Coordinates of C-alpha atoms and ligand atoms in Angstrom, one line a residue:
Chain A
M1 CA 41.2 41.9 103.1
K2 CA 39.2 44.6 102.0
V3 CA 40.9 45.8 98.6
L4 CA 40.0 48.9 96.8
V5 CA 41.2 49.0 93.3
C6 CA 41.5 52.4 91.4
I7 CA 40.6 52.7 87.5
S8 CA 41.1 55.3 85.2
Q9 CA 39.6 55.6 81.8
T10 CA 41.7 56.3 78.9
P11 CA 41.7 56.2 75.1
D12 CA 42.4 53.7 73.4
T13 CA 46.3 52.9 72.6
T14 CA 45.6 53.3 68.7
A15 CA 43.3 56.5 69.2
K16 CA 44.4 59.4 67.1
I17 CA 45.5 62.3 69.0
A18 CA 43.7 65.8 68.3
F19 CA 42.6 68.6 69.9
T20 CA 40.1 71.6 69.3
D21 CA 39.1 75.1 70.8
G22 CA 42.3 76.6 69.8
N23 CA 44.3 73.5 70.9
T24 CA 42.9 73.6 74.8
Q25 CA 40.4 70.8 74.6
F26 CA 41.4 67.0 73.8
N27 CA 39.2 65.8 71.0
K28 CA 37.1 63.3 71.9
D29 CA 35.5 62.8 68.3
G30 CA 35.4 58.9 67.2
V31 CA 38.0 58.3 70.2
T32 CA 37.1 55.0 72.1
Y33 CA 37.9 54.5 75.4
I34 CA 39.5 51.7 77.7
M35 CA 40.2 50.7 81.3
N36 CA 43.7 52.2 81.3
P37 CA 45.7 49.3 80.6
T38 CA 48.2 49.0 84.1
D39 CA 44.8 49.2 86.3
E40 CA 43.1 46.5 84.3
W41 CA 46.3 43.9 83.7
Y42 CA 48.2 44.1 87.1
A43 CA 46.5 46.1 89.6
L44 CA 42.7 45.0 89.5
V45 CA 44.1 41.1 88.5
R46 CA 46.3 41.3 91.5
A47 CA 43.6 42.1 93.6
I48 CA 41.1 39.6 92.5
E49 CA 44.3 37.2 93.5
V50 CA 44.4 38.7 96.9
K51 CA 40.7 37.8 97.6
E52 CA 41.0 34.6 95.8
Q53 CA 43.8 33.7 98.5
A54 CA 42.7 35.6 101.3
G55 CA 39.5 36.0 101.3
G56 CA 37.4 39.2 101.5
S57 CA 36.3 42.0 98.7
V58 CA 37.4 43.7 95.8
T59 CA 35.7 47.3 95.2
V60 CA 36.8 49.8 92.5
V61 CA 36.6 53.2 92.3
N62 CA 36.4 55.6 89.8
V63 CA 36.1 59.2 89.9
G64 CA 34.2 60.2 86.3
T65 CA 31.1 60.7 84.9
A66 CA 28.6 58.3 83.5
D67 CA 30.5 57.6 80.4
N68 CA 33.0 55.8 82.3
D69 CA 30.5 53.2 82.9
P70 CA 31.6 50.7 80.6
I71 CA 34.8 50.3 82.0
I72 CA 33.3 50.0 85.5
R73 CA 31.3 46.9 84.7
K74 CA 34.3 45.5 82.6
A75 CA 36.4 45.7 85.9
L76 CA 32.8 44.0 87.8
A77 CA 33.0 41.2 84.8
I78 CA 36.9 40.3 85.0
G79 CA 35.9 40.0 89.2
A80 CA 35.4 42.5 91.6
D81 CA 32.7 42.6 93.7
D82 CA 31.1 45.9 93.5
A83 CA 32.2 49.7 92.5
V84 CA 31.8 52.7 93.2
R85 CA 32.1 56.2 90.8
I86 CA 32.6 59.4 92.4
D87 CA 30.6 61.8 89.8
C88 CA 32.6 64.5 88.4
D89 CA 35.1 65.1 85.9
P90 CA 38.3 65.7 87.5
K91 CA 40.6 68.3 85.9
D92 CA 44.0 67.0 87.6
A93 CA 45.5 64.3 89.5
Y94 CA 45.0 65.8 93.1
E95 CA 41.1 66.3 92.6
V96 CA 40.8 62.5 91.7
A97 CA 42.9 61.6 94.9
A98 CA 41.3 63.6 97.0
Q99 CA 37.8 62.6 95.6
I100 CA 38.9 59.0 96.5
A101 CA 40.7 59.7 99.8
E102 CA 37.2 61.5 100.8
Y103 CA 35.3 58.7 100.3
A104 CA 38.0 55.7 101.1
K105 CA 39.1 57.4 104.6
A106 CA 36.3 55.5 106.4
E107 CA 35.8 52.4 104.9
G108 CA 38.5 50.7 106.4
F109 CA 40.6 49.4 103.2
D110 CA 43.3 46.8 103.8
I111 CA 44.9 47.3 100.6
V112 CA 44.6 49.7 97.9
F113 CA 45.9 49.5 94.3
T114 CA 46.0 51.8 91.7
G115 CA 47.8 51.7 88.3
K116 CA 51.6 53.0 87.8
E117 CA 50.1 55.7 85.5
T118 CA 47.8 56.2 82.9
I119 CA 48.6 56.5 79.4
D120 CA 47.2 59.7 78.6
Y121 CA 48.1 62.1 81.3
N122 CA 51.2 59.8 82.3
G123 CA 51.6 61.1 85.7
F124 CA 52.4 58.9 88.1
T125 CA 50.7 60.8 90.9
V126 CA 47.3 59.7 91.8
G127 CA 48.8 56.6 93.8
G128 CA 51.4 58.8 95.9
M129 CA 49.0 61.9 96.5
L130 CA 46.4 59.2 98.0
A131 CA 48.7 57.1 99.8
E132 CA 49.7 60.6 101.5
L133 CA 46.1 61.8 101.5
M134 CA 45.0 58.5 103.8
D135 CA 48.6 58.3 105.2
L136 CA 48.7 55.0 104.1
P137 CA 52.5 53.7 103.2
Y138 CA 53.4 53.4 99.5
I139 CA 55.3 50.9 97.3
S140 CA 55.3 52.2 93.7
M141 CA 55.8 50.1 90.5
A142 CA 55.5 47.1 92.3
T143 CA 56.6 44.2 89.9
H144 CA 55.7 41.1 92.4
M145 CA 53.9 40.7 95.8
S146 CA 53.6 37.7 98.2
L147 CA 51.0 38.3 101.0
E148 CA 51.4 36.4 104.3
G149 CA 48.7 37.2 107.1
N150 CA 49.0 41.1 107.4
T151 CA 52.5 41.7 105.7
A152 CA 53.2 42.0 102.3
T153 CA 56.7 41.3 100.4
I154 CA 56.7 43.1 97.2
D155 CA 59.4 44.0 94.4
R156 CA 59.6 47.0 93.0
E157 CA 61.3 48.7 90.1
I158 CA 64.1 51.0 90.7
E159 CA 67.1 52.9 88.1
G160 CA 68.5 49.9 86.8
G161 CA 67.4 47.2 89.2
Q162 CA 65.1 45.8 91.9
E163 CA 64.1 46.8 95.9
K164 CA 62.4 43.8 98.0
A165 CA 60.7 45.3 100.4
Q166 CA 58.3 44.6 103.1
V167 CA 55.1 46.4 104.9
D168 CA 52.0 45.5 107.2
T169 CA 48.5 46.1 105.9
P170 CA 47.2 48.7 105.4
F171 CA 49.0 49.8 102.2
L172 CA 49.0 51.4 99.0
I173 CA 50.4 49.8 96.3
S174 CA 50.9 50.9 92.6
A175 CA 51.0 48.4 89.8
N176 CA 53.7 47.9 87.1
K177 CA 54.2 44.9 84.6
G178 CA 54.7 41.4 86.1
L179 CA 52.9 41.9 89.2
A180 CA 50.1 39.8 87.7
E181 CA 48.6 38.2 84.2
Q182 CA 46.0 40.1 82.3
R183 CA 42.6 38.3 82.7
I184 CA 39.9 38.4 80.0
P185 CA 36.4 38.6 81.2
N186 CA 34.2 35.6 80.4
M187 CA 30.5 35.0 79.5
R188 CA 29.5 34.1 83.0
G189 CA 31.6 37.5 84.3
I190 CA 29.9 40.0 81.9
M191 CA 26.4 38.3 83.1
M192 CA 27.2 38.7 86.8
S193 CA 28.5 42.3 86.3
K194 CA 25.2 43.5 85.2
R195 CA 24.0 42.4 88.8
K196 CA 26.7 43.6 90.7
P197 CA 26.3 47.1 92.8
L198 CA 27.3 50.1 91.2
K199 CA 27.0 52.9 93.5
V200 CA 27.5 56.6 92.2
V201 CA 28.1 59.1 94.9
A202 CA 28.1 62.8 94.7
A203 CA 31.7 64.7 94.4
A204 CA 32.6 66.5 97.5
D205 CA 33.7 70.1 97.2
I206 CA 37.5 70.2 96.2
A207 CA 39.3 72.1 93.7
A208 CA 42.1 71.0 91.0
L209 CA 45.4 72.6 92.2
S210 CA 46.6 72.6 88.1
T211 CA 44.8 72.9 84.7
I212 CA 45.8 72.3 81.4
S213 CA 46.0 75.8 79.3
S214 CA 46.8 74.2 75.7
Y215 CA 48.1 71.0 74.0
E216 CA 50.5 70.7 70.8
L217 CA 51.3 68.1 69.1
P218 CA 55.2 67.0 68.3
P219 CA 56.8 68.1 65.0
Q220 CA 56.7 66.0 62.1
R221 CA 59.7 64.2 61.6
S222 CA 61.6 65.1 57.7
S223 CA 61.6 61.8 55.9
V224 CA 64.1 58.8 56.6
T225 CA 67.6 59.1 55.2
L226 CA 68.3 55.4 54.0
V227 CA 71.7 53.7 54.0
D228 CA 73.1 51.2 52.0
P229 CA 73.0 48.2 54.4
E230 CA 76.5 47.3 53.0
N231 CA 77.5 50.3 54.3
P232 CA 76.9 51.0 57.8
A233 CA 80.2 52.9 58.2
E234 CA 77.7 55.7 56.5
L235 CA 75.4 55.8 59.0
I236 CA 78.0 56.1 61.8
R237 CA 79.5 59.3 59.3
L238 CA 75.8 60.9 59.2
L239 CA 74.9 60.2 63.4
H240 CA 78.5 62.0 64.0
E241 CA 78.9 64.7 61.5
E242 CA 75.4 65.4 60.6
A243 CA 73.2 64.2 63.3
K244 CA 75.9 65.0 66.0
V245 CA 74.3 62.4 68.6
I246 CA 77.9 60.4 69.0
Chain B
M1 CA 61.0 82.4 94.4
S2 CA 63.2 80.4 96.8
V3 CA 63.8 76.9 95.3
L4 CA 64.4 73.5 97.2
V5 CA 65.7 70.6 95.1
Y6 CA 65.4 67.0 96.2
I7 CA 69.3 65.1 95.7
D8 CA 69.0 61.8 94.4
H9 CA 71.7 59.7 95.3
A10 CA 73.3 56.1 95.2
G11 CA 76.2 54.3 96.7
G12 CA 77.8 57.4 97.9
K13 CA 77.5 59.4 94.4
L14 CA 75.3 62.2 93.2
K15 CA 73.3 60.7 90.5
K16 CA 73.1 62.2 86.9
A17 CA 69.3 62.8 87.6
A18 CA 70.5 64.9 90.5
L19 CA 72.8 67.4 88.3
E20 CA 70.5 68.1 86.1
A21 CA 67.4 68.7 88.5
T22 CA 70.1 71.5 90.3
T23 CA 70.8 73.0 87.0
Y24 CA 67.1 73.3 86.4
A25 CA 66.8 74.4 89.9
S26 CA 69.0 77.0 89.4
K27 CA 67.2 77.9 85.9
V28 CA 63.8 78.5 87.7
A29 CA 65.6 80.3 90.7
Q30 CA 67.5 82.7 88.0
K31 CA 63.8 83.4 86.3
T32 CA 62.1 84.0 89.3
G33 CA 64.7 85.7 91.1
G34 CA 65.7 83.7 94.3
E35 CA 68.3 80.9 95.4
V36 CA 68.3 77.3 95.5
T37 CA 68.5 75.1 98.3
A38 CA 69.4 71.3 97.9
I39 CA 68.1 68.6 100.2
A40 CA 69.5 65.0 100.8
L41 CA 68.9 62.1 102.9
G42 CA 71.1 59.6 103.7
S43 CA 74.5 58.4 103.6
I44 CA 76.7 60.6 101.1
D45 CA 79.7 62.9 102.3
E46 CA 79.7 66.4 102.3
G47 CA 82.4 66.9 99.9
A48 CA 79.8 65.3 97.1
L49 CA 77.2 67.4 98.1
A50 CA 79.1 70.5 98.0
A51 CA 80.1 70.0 94.6
L52 CA 76.4 70.8 93.8
G53 CA 77.2 74.3 94.1
A54 CA 78.9 74.1 90.8
Y55 CA 75.5 73.5 89.5
G56 CA 73.9 76.2 91.1
A57 CA 72.9 75.5 94.7
T58 CA 73.8 77.8 97.2
K59 CA 72.9 75.6 100.2
V60 CA 72.8 72.0 101.0
L61 CA 70.6 70.6 103.5
K62 CA 71.8 67.0 104.7
A63 CA 69.7 64.7 107.1
G64 CA 72.2 61.8 107.2
E65 CA 70.6 59.4 109.9
S66 CA 70.9 55.6 109.2
H67 CA 67.5 55.4 108.8
F68 CA 67.3 57.0 105.7
D69 CA 69.1 54.7 103.9
N70 CA 65.6 52.8 103.9
F71 CA 63.6 54.2 101.3
D72 CA 60.1 54.9 102.4
A73 CA 57.9 57.7 100.5
G74 CA 55.9 58.5 103.6
A75 CA 59.0 59.4 106.1
Y76 CA 60.9 60.8 103.4
T77 CA 58.0 63.1 102.2
K78 CA 57.8 64.4 106.2
A79 CA 61.6 65.3 105.8
I80 CA 61.1 67.4 102.8
A81 CA 57.8 69.1 103.7
K82 CA 59.5 70.4 106.9
A83 CA 62.5 71.5 104.8
V84 CA 60.1 73.6 102.3
E85 CA 58.7 75.1 105.5
Q86 CA 61.8 76.1 106.5
T87 CA 63.6 77.6 103.2
A88 CA 60.2 79.2 102.5
A89 CA 60.3 77.7 98.9
Q90 CA 58.0 78.2 96.4
V91 CA 59.3 75.9 94.0
V92 CA 60.1 72.2 95.1
I93 CA 61.9 70.1 92.3
F94 CA 62.5 66.3 92.3
T95 CA 63.6 64.2 89.3
H96 CA 60.9 62.0 87.6
N97 CA 62.6 58.5 88.1
S98 CA 61.5 55.9 90.8
S99 CA 62.2 58.1 93.8
G100 CA 61.0 60.9 92.6
K101 CA 57.7 59.4 90.9
S102 CA 57.1 58.0 94.5
L103 CA 58.1 61.2 96.3
A104 CA 56.9 64.5 94.5
P105 CA 53.2 63.3 94.7
R106 CA 52.9 62.7 98.2
V107 CA 54.8 65.9 98.9
S108 CA 52.5 68.1 96.4
A109 CA 49.2 66.4 98.6
R110 CA 50.8 67.1 101.6
L111 CA 51.5 70.8 101.0
K112 CA 48.4 71.2 99.0
A113 CA 50.5 72.4 96.2
G114 CA 49.9 72.3 92.5
M115 CA 52.2 69.5 90.6
V116 CA 54.0 68.8 87.0
A117 CA 55.0 65.1 86.6
G118 CA 57.5 64.6 84.2
A119 CA 58.4 68.5 82.8
I120 CA 60.3 68.7 80.0
D121 CA 60.9 72.2 80.3
V122 CA 61.6 75.0 82.5
P123 CA 58.4 77.1 83.5
N124 CA 56.8 80.0 81.7
T125 CA 56.4 82.6 83.8
D126 CA 54.6 84.9 81.8
G127 CA 51.3 86.0 83.5
G128 CA 51.3 82.6 85.8
F129 CA 53.6 79.4 86.2
S130 CA 53.0 77.1 83.2
V131 CA 55.1 74.0 82.8
R132 CA 55.3 71.8 79.5
K133 CA 55.1 68.0 79.9
S134 CA 54.5 64.8 77.6
V135 CA 51.1 63.8 77.6
F136 CA 49.1 60.7 75.6
S137 CA 52.7 58.8 76.2
G138 CA 54.7 61.3 73.9
K139 CA 52.2 61.8 71.3
A140 CA 51.7 65.6 72.5
F141 CA 52.7 68.1 74.8
A142 CA 50.6 69.9 77.4
D143 CA 51.2 72.9 79.1
Y144 CA 50.0 73.0 82.7
Q145 CA 49.1 75.9 84.7
I146 CA 49.8 75.8 88.5
H147 CA 47.6 77.4 90.7
T148 CA 48.7 77.3 94.2
D149 CA 51.5 79.3 95.9
V150 CA 54.0 76.8 96.7
K151 CA 54.7 74.6 93.2
V152 CA 55.9 71.0 92.7
I153 CA 58.1 69.8 89.6
S154 CA 59.2 66.4 88.7
L155 CA 61.8 66.5 85.7
N156 CA 62.0 64.2 83.3
P157 CA 65.4 62.5 82.9
N158 CA 67.3 63.9 79.6
S159 CA 65.2 67.0 79.1
I160 CA 67.9 69.7 79.9
P161 CA 71.4 69.3 79.6
V162 CA 73.6 69.4 83.2
E163 CA 75.3 72.9 83.1
K164 CA 78.6 73.2 85.2
G165 CA 80.4 76.2 86.5
D166 CA 82.5 76.9 89.6
G167 CA 81.3 77.3 93.7
S168 CA 81.3 75.0 96.3
A169 CA 77.7 74.8 98.3
A170 CA 77.3 75.2 102.2
V171 CA 76.0 71.8 103.6
A172 CA 74.5 71.9 106.7
S173 CA 73.0 69.4 108.6
F174 CA 69.1 69.5 108.8
D175 CA 67.2 68.4 111.7
S176 CA 64.1 66.7 110.0
G177 CA 61.9 65.6 112.8
V178 CA 61.8 62.4 111.2
S179 CA 62.7 59.2 113.4
A180 CA 63.0 55.7 112.7
A181 CA 59.3 55.1 114.0
D182 CA 58.2 57.4 111.1
F183 CA 59.6 54.4 108.9
R184 CA 56.9 51.6 107.7
I185 CA 58.0 50.0 104.7
K186 CA 61.3 47.8 105.4
V187 CA 63.7 47.7 102.6
L188 CA 65.3 44.2 102.5
E189 CA 67.5 44.2 99.7
R190 CA 68.5 46.3 96.7
S191 CA 70.2 45.0 93.9
T192 CA 71.1 47.3 91.0
S193 CA 73.5 46.1 88.1
T194 CA 76.4 48.7 88.2
D195 CA 77.9 48.1 84.6
S196 CA 74.5 48.7 82.3
I197 CA 73.5 52.2 82.3
P198 CA 69.6 52.9 83.5
L199 CA 67.5 52.9 80.4
P200 CA 65.4 56.1 81.7
E201 CA 68.8 58.2 82.0
A202 CA 70.6 56.9 79.0
E203 CA 71.6 59.0 76.5
L204 CA 72.1 56.3 73.9
V205 CA 69.4 53.3 73.3
V206 CA 70.1 50.1 71.4
S207 CA 66.6 48.3 71.9
A208 CA 65.4 45.3 69.5
G209 CA 62.3 43.5 68.9
R210 CA 60.6 40.0 67.7
G211 CA 62.3 40.3 64.2
L212 CA 65.7 38.7 66.6
K213 CA 63.8 35.6 66.3
G214 CA 65.1 34.4 70.2
P215 CA 67.1 35.4 73.2
E216 CA 70.0 33.6 72.0
N217 CA 70.5 36.1 69.6
W218 CA 70.8 39.3 72.0
G219 CA 74.7 38.9 71.9
M220 CA 75.0 41.5 69.1
I221 CA 72.4 44.0 70.9
D222 CA 74.3 44.0 73.8
E223 CA 77.8 44.1 72.1
L224 CA 76.7 47.1 70.0
A225 CA 75.3 48.8 73.1
A226 CA 78.3 48.2 75.1
E227 CA 80.3 49.8 72.2
L228 CA 78.4 52.7 72.1
N229 CA 78.0 53.0 75.7
A230 CA 74.6 53.1 75.3
A231 CA 71.4 51.1 77.4
T232 CA 69.5 48.1 76.1
A233 CA 65.6 48.2 75.6
C234 CA 63.2 46.4 73.8
S235 CA 59.4 45.8 72.9
R236 CA 56.8 44.8 74.5
P237 CA 56.0 41.1 72.7
V238 CA 59.9 40.3 73.6
S239 CA 59.4 41.0 77.5
D240 CA 56.2 39.5 77.8
V241 CA 57.9 36.2 76.4
G242 CA 60.9 37.0 78.9
W243 CA 63.5 37.1 76.3
R244 CA 64.5 40.2 77.8
P245 CA 63.6 41.7 81.5
H246 CA 60.1 43.6 81.7
H247 CA 62.3 47.2 83.0
E248 CA 63.6 47.2 79.3
H249 CA 60.1 47.2 77.8
V250 CA 59.6 50.7 76.1
G251 CA 56.1 52.0 74.5
Q252 CA 53.0 53.0 75.7
T253 CA 52.6 50.1 78.3
G254 CA 56.3 50.0 79.5
I255 CA 58.0 52.9 79.9
T256 CA 58.8 56.2 77.7
V257 CA 62.4 57.4 77.0
R258 CA 63.7 60.5 75.3
P259 CA 67.4 60.1 74.3
N260 CA 69.8 61.6 71.9
L261 CA 69.8 58.4 69.7
Y262 CA 67.4 55.7 69.9
I263 CA 68.6 52.2 67.6
A264 CA 65.5 50.1 67.0
I265 CA 66.7 46.8 65.1
G266 CA 63.8 44.3 64.1
I267 CA 61.0 46.3 65.8
S268 CA 57.7 47.3 63.4
G269 CA 57.0 50.2 64.7
A270 CA 53.4 49.7 66.2
I271 CA 52.0 52.8 67.0
Q272 CA 51.9 51.6 70.9
H273 CA 55.8 51.4 70.5
L274 CA 56.5 54.3 68.9
A275 CA 54.6 56.3 71.5
G276 CA 57.1 55.6 73.9
V277 CA 60.2 56.2 71.8
N278 CA 58.9 59.1 69.5
N279 CA 60.7 62.0 71.2
S280 CA 64.0 60.6 70.8
K281 CA 65.9 62.9 69.0
V282 CA 67.7 61.2 66.3
I283 CA 65.9 57.8 65.4
V284 CA 67.5 54.8 63.4
V285 CA 65.9 51.8 62.1
I286 CA 67.2 48.8 61.4
N287 CA 64.7 46.3 59.6
K288 CA 64.4 43.7 56.7
D289 CA 61.0 45.2 55.6
S290 CA 61.0 48.5 53.7
E291 CA 57.6 48.7 54.4
A292 CA 57.8 48.6 58.1
P293 CA 56.0 51.4 59.7
F294 CA 58.9 52.3 61.8
F295 CA 60.8 53.6 58.7
K296 CA 57.9 56.6 58.5
A297 CA 59.1 57.9 62.3
A298 CA 62.8 57.3 61.4
D299 CA 66.1 60.1 60.3
Y300 CA 68.1 57.2 59.3
G301 CA 67.3 53.4 58.2
I302 CA 68.8 50.6 56.8
V303 CA 66.3 48.2 55.1
G304 CA 68.4 44.8 55.7
D305 CA 68.8 41.9 57.7
A306 CA 69.7 42.5 61.2
F307 CA 72.1 39.5 61.2
D308 CA 74.2 40.7 58.6
V309 CA 73.8 44.5 59.2
V310 CA 74.8 44.5 63.1
P311 CA 77.9 42.9 63.0
K312 CA 79.0 45.0 60.2
L313 CA 77.6 47.9 62.4
I314 CA 79.3 46.8 65.2
D315 CA 82.5 47.0 63.2
A316 CA 81.8 50.2 61.8
V317 CA 81.5 51.7 65.4
K318 CA 85.0 50.2 66.5
A319 CA 86.5 51.3 63.4
F320 CA 85.2 55.4 64.1
K321 CA 86.5 54.7 67.7
A322 CA 89.7 53.9 66.8
Q323 CA 90.3 56.7 64.4
A324 CA 88.3 59.1 67.1
Ligands
FAD401 C1 47.0 48.0 74.5 C2 48.4 47.5 73.8 C3 49.2 48.2 74.3 C4 50.9 47.7 74.0 N1 51.8 48.4 74.0 C5 53.5 48.4 73.8 C6 54.2 48.6 74.5 O1 54.5 49.5 75.4 N2 55.8 48.7 73.5 C7 55.5 47.7 72.4 O2 56.5 47.4 72.0 N3 54.0 47.2 72.1 C8 53.5 47.2 72.4 N4 52.0 46.8 72.4 C9 52.4 46.0 71.2 C10 52.8 46.4 69.7 O3 51.1 46.5 69.1 C11 53.3 45.4 68.8 O4 52.6 44.2 68.9 C12 54.8 45.2 69.2 O5 55.4 46.7 69.0 C13 55.4 44.9 67.9 O6 56.5 44.4 68.4 P1 57.8 43.9 67.6 O7 57.8 44.8 66.7 O8 58.8 43.9 68.4 O9 57.2 42.6 66.7 P2 56.5 42.4 65.5 O10 55.7 43.3 64.8 O11 56.3 41.4 64.9 O12 57.9 42.8 64.3 C14 59.0 42.4 64.1 C15 59.7 43.2 62.9 O13 61.1 42.8 62.8 C16 61.0 42.8 61.6 N5 62.6 41.7 61.3 C17 62.2 40.1 60.9 N6 63.0 39.3 60.9 C18 64.1 40.7 60.5 C19 65.7 40.3 60.6 N7 66.1 39.5 60.6 N8 66.1 41.4 60.3 C20 65.4 42.6 60.6 N9 64.3 42.9 60.8 C21 63.6 41.8 60.7 C22 60.0 42.3 60.7 O14 60.2 42.8 59.3 C23 59.4 43.2 61.7 O15 58.8 44.5 61.0 C24 50.5 47.1 72.4 C25 49.8 46.7 72.1 C26 48.3 46.7 72.6 C27 47.2 46.3 72.1

């Protein structure tokens, strides 16, 4: 199996979210970056398991500038074989998907993995867009996958339940919790990752279809009203009469 | 602008999400001067679809072939793209739920139409077309400007209230041009629990964390939720150890919810948990530690032991319902 995993760089989950230039730019000062959690914990690890089961190779692809190299090296340390970075600073999900499609179209991947969503722009979009641009069947939010020959049986999350579906390679799958167990890179992986190929390719001429014009922080909540633990009826009264939510 | 809205349905019934999406579509059409056409794929009867007229749709296109009862985002996308062309739609609306999350990006890429995923408000059309959504898992909002003629929006559940008026929509059968051969995914089974409320759509949520000590103690959480007609949720460690199913995990790496009321019981309020819930309208925290960070993000709080407080709270809800 020839497998591709799309990985994104996101601010660390504890990063302070602030903006500059009149709330038009994300303030990167002091922010540490990580590999997007669903990409790392589920998509990448499940891809490596496919290789362990069926042989083949795992390539990771990232659309980004050179400051994304640390997370790409981490993916190599966890067990990917090689990496491609498409060199640009994308403005929207379409630009990311279209750049990956340009590169991946001719490569003949059997399975393409993405995470279900990134924790910064929360789109759930790159996977679906990429599937359309590569004309692949798309199973989103997968929580389990088994593979027999070229046929995968996949569980995916739907509202209030589960769906079980079958698809033949090539296909695209977006990874949700449950698909795999997080792996921590070991010393040998980290050493080897330094020698694994990371190819930087020039970006194709693709424009974003949307851009962010401004950001805003949510309003602060006023301070908490405490209710006597012996008198929860008072809480119900407040929720009914003051907050009007029940 | 002419607006097309995708109608999500299950078990022959319209989902609440479909009514929200149609209400939203009608607001966009009113704002930009145009009509709303709805599109429904698969088995659902025409009476149910005609009812969309009361929410603002003038016309409903229906492709009812049985192959559409098997969800395949690729095949669905072909049908929807053809409907966009046929109705000359300039705005295409989905719900940001499991089917919408699969379809909207595919439709966007197929039509090279700019998209906003998870919109929380009607577009601002002063000098452009901009749509607001949550970013950084609820820690901020962003306004996205869409630059293409055709625009795709997926609407976050619970973002706008359903508005019902009068009227009925004309249902027309739609030749989607999609055949069984376009389906490359075979759905083997679908299991949804009909008694519980899907978490992303719920208006009230009762959530519990590691403070509950073990899965055997969830009876009172389920009971409180049932009394309030609320959905249940949990913190990440609780689903990691299997006390509760993964789909209940809320937060930065789980799902983001924005109900009217979020009750957090025995949850400390770590930043990654808050990220997924802090856009809830009202937050109630029950925690035995008065220093728990969650109190700083709460509107109402009870400092106390969940095992004492929750049973009393259940009684209080029962009393409230009896008197209402
Ligand atoms: C990259 C990353 C991503 C993460 N993503 C998420 C996420 O999406 N969602 C998420 O929830 N977490 C996430 N976490 C984990 C998060 O940091 C916290 O560890 C987690 O939310 C804590 O869960 P908890 O509040 O249930 O447990 P704890 O932190 O153990 O808190 C339990 C609370 O219960 C209270 N308590 C104990 N006994 C009682 C009692 N009898 N009555 C009342 N109160 C009691 C305690 O005072 C305490 O406040 C993430 C962490 C990382 C590093």
